Coordinates of C-alpha atoms in Angstrom, one line a residue:
M105 CA -68.9 -96.6 51.3
N106 CA -72.6 -97.4 51.8
I107 CA -74.8 -94.2 52.1
D108 CA -78.2 -94.2 51.7
T109 CA -79.7 -90.8 50.4
K110 CA -82.1 -91.0 52.8
W111 CA -79.8 -90.7 55.1
L112 CA -78.3 -87.4 53.5
E113 CA -81.5 -86.0 53.1
D114 CA -82.7 -86.6 56.4
F115 CA -79.2 -84.6 57.8
L116 CA -80.0 -82.0 55.5
M117 CA -83.3 -81.9 57.2
L118 CA -81.8 -81.7 61.0
A119 CA -79.2 -79.4 59.9
E120 CA -81.9 -77.4 58.9
V121 CA -84.4 -77.3 61.9
Q122 CA -81.7 -78.2 64.6
H123 CA -83.9 -80.4 66.5
F124 CA -84.7 -84.0 66.3
S125 CA -87.8 -84.6 66.5
R126 CA -89.2 -81.8 64.6
A127 CA -86.4 -83.2 61.7
A128 CA -88.1 -86.5 62.2
E129 CA -91.9 -85.0 61.6
A130 CA -90.9 -83.0 58.9
R131 CA -89.4 -86.2 57.3
H132 CA -92.1 -88.3 58.2
I133 CA -90.2 -91.3 60.2
T134 CA -90.4 -91.8 63.7
Q135 CA -88.2 -90.2 66.0
P136 CA -86.2 -93.6 67.0
A137 CA -85.9 -94.5 63.1
F138 CA -84.8 -90.9 62.0
G139 CA -81.8 -91.1 65.0
R140 CA -80.5 -94.6 63.7
H141 CA -80.4 -92.7 60.3
I142 CA -78.1 -90.0 61.3
R143 CA -76.0 -92.4 63.7
A144 CA -75.6 -95.0 60.4
L145 CA -74.4 -91.7 58.7
E146 CA -72.2 -90.8 60.7
K147 CA -70.5 -94.4 61.3
A148 CA -70.4 -94.1 57.4
V149 CA -68.1 -91.1 57.4
G150 CA -66.2 -91.9 60.4
Q151 CA -67.2 -88.5 61.7
N152 CA -69.3 -87.3 64.2
L153 CA -71.6 -84.8 62.3
I154 CA -74.1 -83.8 65.0
D155 CA -73.1 -81.7 68.3
R156 CA -76.0 -83.1 70.9
S157 CA -74.3 -81.3 73.8
T158 CA -75.9 -77.8 72.6
T159 CA -79.3 -76.5 72.6
P160 CA -80.7 -76.2 69.9
I161 CA -78.2 -79.3 68.2
S162 CA -75.3 -78.0 65.8
L163 CA -73.0 -79.4 63.3
T164 CA -69.8 -80.2 64.7
P165 CA -66.7 -78.9 62.1
A166 CA -66.9 -82.1 59.9
G167 CA -70.8 -81.7 60.0
R168 CA -70.5 -78.2 58.4
Q169 CA -68.0 -79.4 55.8
F170 CA -70.4 -82.6 55.2
R171 CA -73.5 -80.3 54.8
N172 CA -72.1 -79.0 51.7
I173 CA -71.0 -82.4 50.4
A174 CA -74.2 -83.8 51.3
R175 CA -75.9 -81.2 49.2
N176 CA -73.8 -81.3 46.5
M177 CA -74.4 -85.4 46.0
I178 CA -78.2 -84.7 46.4
T179 CA -78.0 -82.5 43.4
Q180 CA -76.3 -84.3 41.3
M181 CA -78.3 -87.0 41.5
E182 CA -81.6 -85.1 41.0
E183 CA -79.8 -83.1 37.9
G184 CA -78.8 -87.3 36.1
L185 CA -82.4 -88.4 37.1
R186 CA -84.1 -85.2 35.5
L187 CA -81.6 -85.1 32.7
I188 CA -82.6 -89.4 32.1
N189 CA -86.1 -88.4 31.9
G190 CA -85.7 -85.6 29.9
T191 CA -87.0 -83.0 32.5
E192 CA -86.0 -79.3 31.8
Q193 CA -85.2 -76.8 34.6
P194 CA -84.6 -72.9 34.5
L195 CA -81.2 -73.3 35.9
V196 CA -79.4 -76.0 35.7
N197 CA -76.6 -76.5 38.7
P198 CA -76.4 -72.3 39.3
I199 CA -73.2 -71.2 40.7
R200 CA -74.5 -69.9 44.2
I201 CA -72.9 -66.4 45.4
A202 CA -73.4 -64.6 48.6
T203 CA -72.6 -61.2 48.5
P204 CA -73.5 -57.5 50.2
H205 CA -75.3 -54.5 48.9
S206 CA -72.3 -53.1 48.3
L207 CA -70.4 -55.2 46.1
S208 CA -73.9 -56.5 43.8
S209 CA -72.6 -53.7 41.4
P210 CA -70.8 -53.4 39.6
T211 CA -68.0 -55.9 41.3
L212 CA -70.1 -59.0 40.7
L213 CA -71.7 -57.8 37.6
D214 CA -68.3 -57.6 36.3
L215 CA -67.1 -61.2 37.8
I216 CA -70.2 -62.6 36.0
E217 CA -69.3 -60.8 33.0
H218 CA -65.7 -62.1 33.1
S219 CA -66.4 -65.8 33.8
D220 CA -68.9 -65.8 31.3
K221 CA -66.2 -65.1 28.4
E222 CA -64.7 -68.3 29.4
H223 CA -67.6 -70.5 31.0
D224 CA -71.2 -71.1 30.1
L225 CA -72.7 -70.6 33.6
T226 CA -75.7 -69.9 35.4
Y227 CA -76.0 -67.9 38.8
A228 CA -78.1 -68.1 41.9
I229 CA -77.2 -64.5 43.5
D230 CA -78.2 -63.8 47.3
I231 CA -77.5 -59.9 48.1
L232 CA -77.3 -60.3 51.7
R233 CA -75.7 -58.4 54.9
V234 CA -72.5 -59.7 55.7
D235 CA -72.2 -61.4 58.8
F236 CA -75.4 -63.3 56.8
A237 CA -73.1 -63.7 53.9
V238 CA -70.3 -65.4 56.1
E239 CA -73.4 -67.8 57.9
S240 CA -74.4 -68.8 54.2
L241 CA -70.7 -69.5 53.4
T242 CA -70.4 -71.7 57.2
E243 CA -73.5 -73.5 56.7
G244 CA -72.6 -74.4 53.1
N245 CA -75.5 -72.5 51.7
C246 CA -73.4 -70.8 48.8
D247 CA -70.5 -71.9 47.3
F248 CA -68.9 -68.8 47.0
F249 CA -69.1 -65.8 49.3
L250 CA -67.9 -62.0 47.3
G251 CA -66.8 -59.8 49.9
F252 CA -64.4 -57.5 51.8
E253 CA -61.5 -58.9 53.9
I254 CA -62.7 -60.7 56.6
L255 CA -60.0 -62.4 59.1
S256 CA -62.4 -65.2 60.4
L257 CA -62.5 -66.3 56.8
L258 CA -58.6 -66.2 55.9
Q259 CA -58.0 -69.4 57.8
P260 CA -59.2 -72.8 57.7
P261 CA -61.6 -74.2 56.5
F262 CA -61.8 -71.3 54.2
Q263 CA -59.9 -70.7 51.1
S264 CA -60.0 -67.2 49.3
L265 CA -58.6 -65.3 46.3
C266 CA -57.7 -61.5 46.9
I267 CA -59.9 -60.7 42.9
G268 CA -59.6 -56.8 43.8
H269 CA -58.8 -54.3 45.7
G270 CA -59.5 -50.3 46.3
H271 CA -60.5 -47.3 48.8
F272 CA -63.3 -46.3 50.4
L273 CA -63.2 -42.1 49.4
L274 CA -64.9 -39.1 51.3
V275 CA -67.4 -38.1 48.8
S276 CA -69.5 -34.9 48.3
A277 CA -72.0 -33.4 46.0
S278 CA -70.3 -31.0 43.7
D279 CA -71.5 -27.1 43.4
N280 CA -71.7 -25.1 40.5
N281 CA -68.0 -24.9 39.5
G282 CA -67.3 -28.8 39.8
Q283 CA -65.8 -28.4 43.6
A284 CA -66.9 -30.6 47.2
L285 CA -70.2 -28.8 47.8
F286 CA -68.9 -29.7 51.6
Q287 CA -66.0 -28.6 53.3
P288 CA -65.8 -31.0 56.4
N289 CA -62.5 -29.3 57.3
S290 CA -63.6 -25.7 57.6
E291 CA -67.1 -26.3 58.3
R292 CA -69.8 -28.5 60.4
T293 CA -71.3 -30.9 57.6
P294 CA -73.9 -33.3 57.6
I295 CA -72.6 -36.7 57.1
I296 CA -74.3 -39.7 55.7
R297 CA -73.7 -42.6 58.4
Y298 CA -73.3 -46.2 58.2
S299 CA -75.5 -48.6 60.8
A300 CA -72.8 -49.7 63.6
E301 CA -73.2 -53.8 62.8
S302 CA -72.5 -53.2 58.8
Y303 CA -68.9 -54.1 57.5
S304 CA -68.1 -50.7 56.3
A305 CA -68.9 -48.8 60.0
R306 CA -66.3 -51.2 61.6
L307 CA -63.6 -50.3 58.6
I308 CA -64.7 -46.5 59.1
E309 CA -64.0 -47.1 63.1
Q310 CA -61.2 -49.3 62.3
H311 CA -59.2 -46.0 60.4
Q312 CA -60.4 -43.4 62.1
P313 CA -57.8 -42.7 64.9
D314 CA -55.5 -41.8 62.0
L315 CA -57.7 -39.2 59.7
P316 CA -57.9 -35.6 60.7
Q317 CA -61.2 -35.0 62.6
L318 CA -64.3 -33.6 61.1
N319 CA -66.6 -31.3 61.5
T320 CA -70.0 -33.6 61.0
Y321 CA -73.1 -34.6 62.2
P322 CA -75.0 -37.2 61.1
V323 CA -78.2 -36.9 59.1
F324 CA -78.8 -40.3 57.8
E325 CA -77.9 -43.9 58.6
T326 CA -78.5 -46.9 56.8
S327 CA -76.5 -50.1 56.2
M328 CA -76.6 -50.1 52.1
C329 CA -74.2 -48.2 50.2
Q330 CA -76.3 -47.6 47.3
L331 CA -78.2 -45.2 49.2
H332 CA -75.5 -43.5 50.8
K333 CA -74.3 -42.8 47.3
E334 CA -77.9 -41.3 46.2
M335 CA -78.0 -39.1 49.1
A336 CA -74.7 -38.0 48.7
I337 CA -75.5 -37.3 44.8
R338 CA -78.3 -35.4 46.2
G339 CA -76.5 -32.9 48.3
K340 CA -77.2 -34.2 51.2
G341 CA -74.2 -35.0 52.7
I342 CA -71.4 -36.5 52.7
A343 CA -70.6 -40.0 52.7
W344 CA -67.9 -42.9 52.8
L345 CA -68.3 -44.8 49.5
P346 CA -66.1 -47.6 47.9
D347 CA -64.4 -45.9 44.8
S348 CA -65.8 -49.4 42.4
Q349 CA -69.2 -48.1 43.2
I350 CA -68.8 -44.6 42.2
Q351 CA -65.8 -44.7 39.3
Q352 CA -68.8 -43.1 37.0
A353 CA -69.8 -40.4 39.3
L354 CA -66.0 -39.2 40.1
K355 CA -65.7 -39.4 36.1
D356 CA -68.3 -37.1 35.8
K357 CA -68.2 -34.9 38.8
T358 CA -71.6 -36.1 40.5
L359 CA -69.6 -36.9 43.1
V360 CA -66.0 -35.2 44.2
A361 CA -63.6 -37.0 46.8
I362 CA -62.8 -34.7 49.6
E363 CA -59.0 -34.7 50.0
P364 CA -58.4 -37.9 48.5
D365 CA -54.6 -38.7 49.4
V366 CA -55.6 -37.8 53.2
Y367 CA -59.5 -39.3 53.3
R368 CA -59.2 -43.0 51.9
L369 CA -59.6 -46.4 53.6
P370 CA -58.1 -49.5 51.8
Y371 CA -59.9 -52.6 51.3
Q372 CA -59.7 -55.8 49.3
V373 CA -62.5 -57.5 47.0
R374 CA -62.0 -61.7 48.2
L375 CA -64.0 -64.7 46.9
Y376 CA -64.0 -67.2 49.5
R377 CA -65.1 -70.5 49.9
N378 CA -65.2 -73.7 52.0
S379 CA -62.4 -76.1 51.8
A380 CA -64.7 -79.0 51.4
P381 CA -65.5 -79.5 47.4
L382 CA -67.5 -77.9 45.3
R383 CA -69.7 -79.3 42.5
K384 CA -67.5 -79.6 39.5
E385 CA -69.2 -76.0 37.8
A386 CA -68.1 -74.3 40.9
E387 CA -64.5 -76.1 41.1
A388 CA -64.0 -75.1 37.3
L389 CA -64.7 -71.7 38.0
W390 CA -62.6 -71.4 41.3
L391 CA -59.6 -73.3 39.7
A392 CA -59.8 -70.5 36.4
L393 CA -60.0 -67.3 38.7
S394 CA -56.6 -68.9 40.7
K395 CA -54.5 -69.0 37.8
Q396 CA -55.4 -65.7 36.4
V397 CA -54.9 -63.8 39.8
Q398 CA -51.5 -65.9 40.1
S399 CA -51.3 -64.0 36.8
G400 CA -51.9 -60.8 38.1
W401 CA -55.6 -60.2 37.0
Q402 CA -57.7 -58.3 39.3
I403 CA -61.3 -57.1 38.8
H404 CA -61.2 -54.1 40.4
L405 CA -57.9 -51.7 41.0
P406 CA -58.2 -48.2 43.1
W407 CA -59.6 -45.0 41.4
Q408 CA -56.8 -42.8 40.1
Q409 CA -57.7 -39.0 40.2

């Protein structure tokens, strides 16, 4: 297979700007020449990579897979040249992980600490809203997406590992006696609410019909779990929070779980990847974690009273 690296760079530019003339301009070549490069690349790969019937143009499923492969090929070549020339760089071949705020700490940090025991790795982390993180994985902009269970990612072309599970708990600040400051079953209670587009809001809505009705009214809305936690600790209202984020707060009674046997919503923590081959460091990490999960390892288990 004869593939010119310039074709790969042209393809990556086209995937980014989604427009032939703008991509050609950015690559400083004529549009006819640019088009020939893309067609030559498609012929070499043996697949249509570009869907030319859409406006703006988009990648075919094969194109989305190949985008990750092309980026890895370019990266490996650049790193090889830097090694030959003795040029240093801040991060060498980092593992690229996208994750939402709710799993960035401590879950992601625990995963990195766990992985560093066996691998000498560097990391580039993007903290993104869940839908943007999914898009990043789909477009090949990250190696892994650390997220909750998402049905659309549990089928090809994606793979996933369940590396933890727990519960969203309904929590309140504590009073002077260490009891919940608010009693939403018996009194009108302020609640910190998730933004409608957030994963947490959808999870709560999904389970709402199965829960006893609460007497609440919203006082604050945000998609960020950390702000929910801070507002709840300050006594501004009750909040639904993943137990992975509030273990210490529950232990020292800064927060109190309200009827945890009733108000608990199960979740999974999953590490997702695209089926396209990853760079060797990312593949090695995936293989190691796969073996550990098969042996029963989990980064997080549900909180116990």
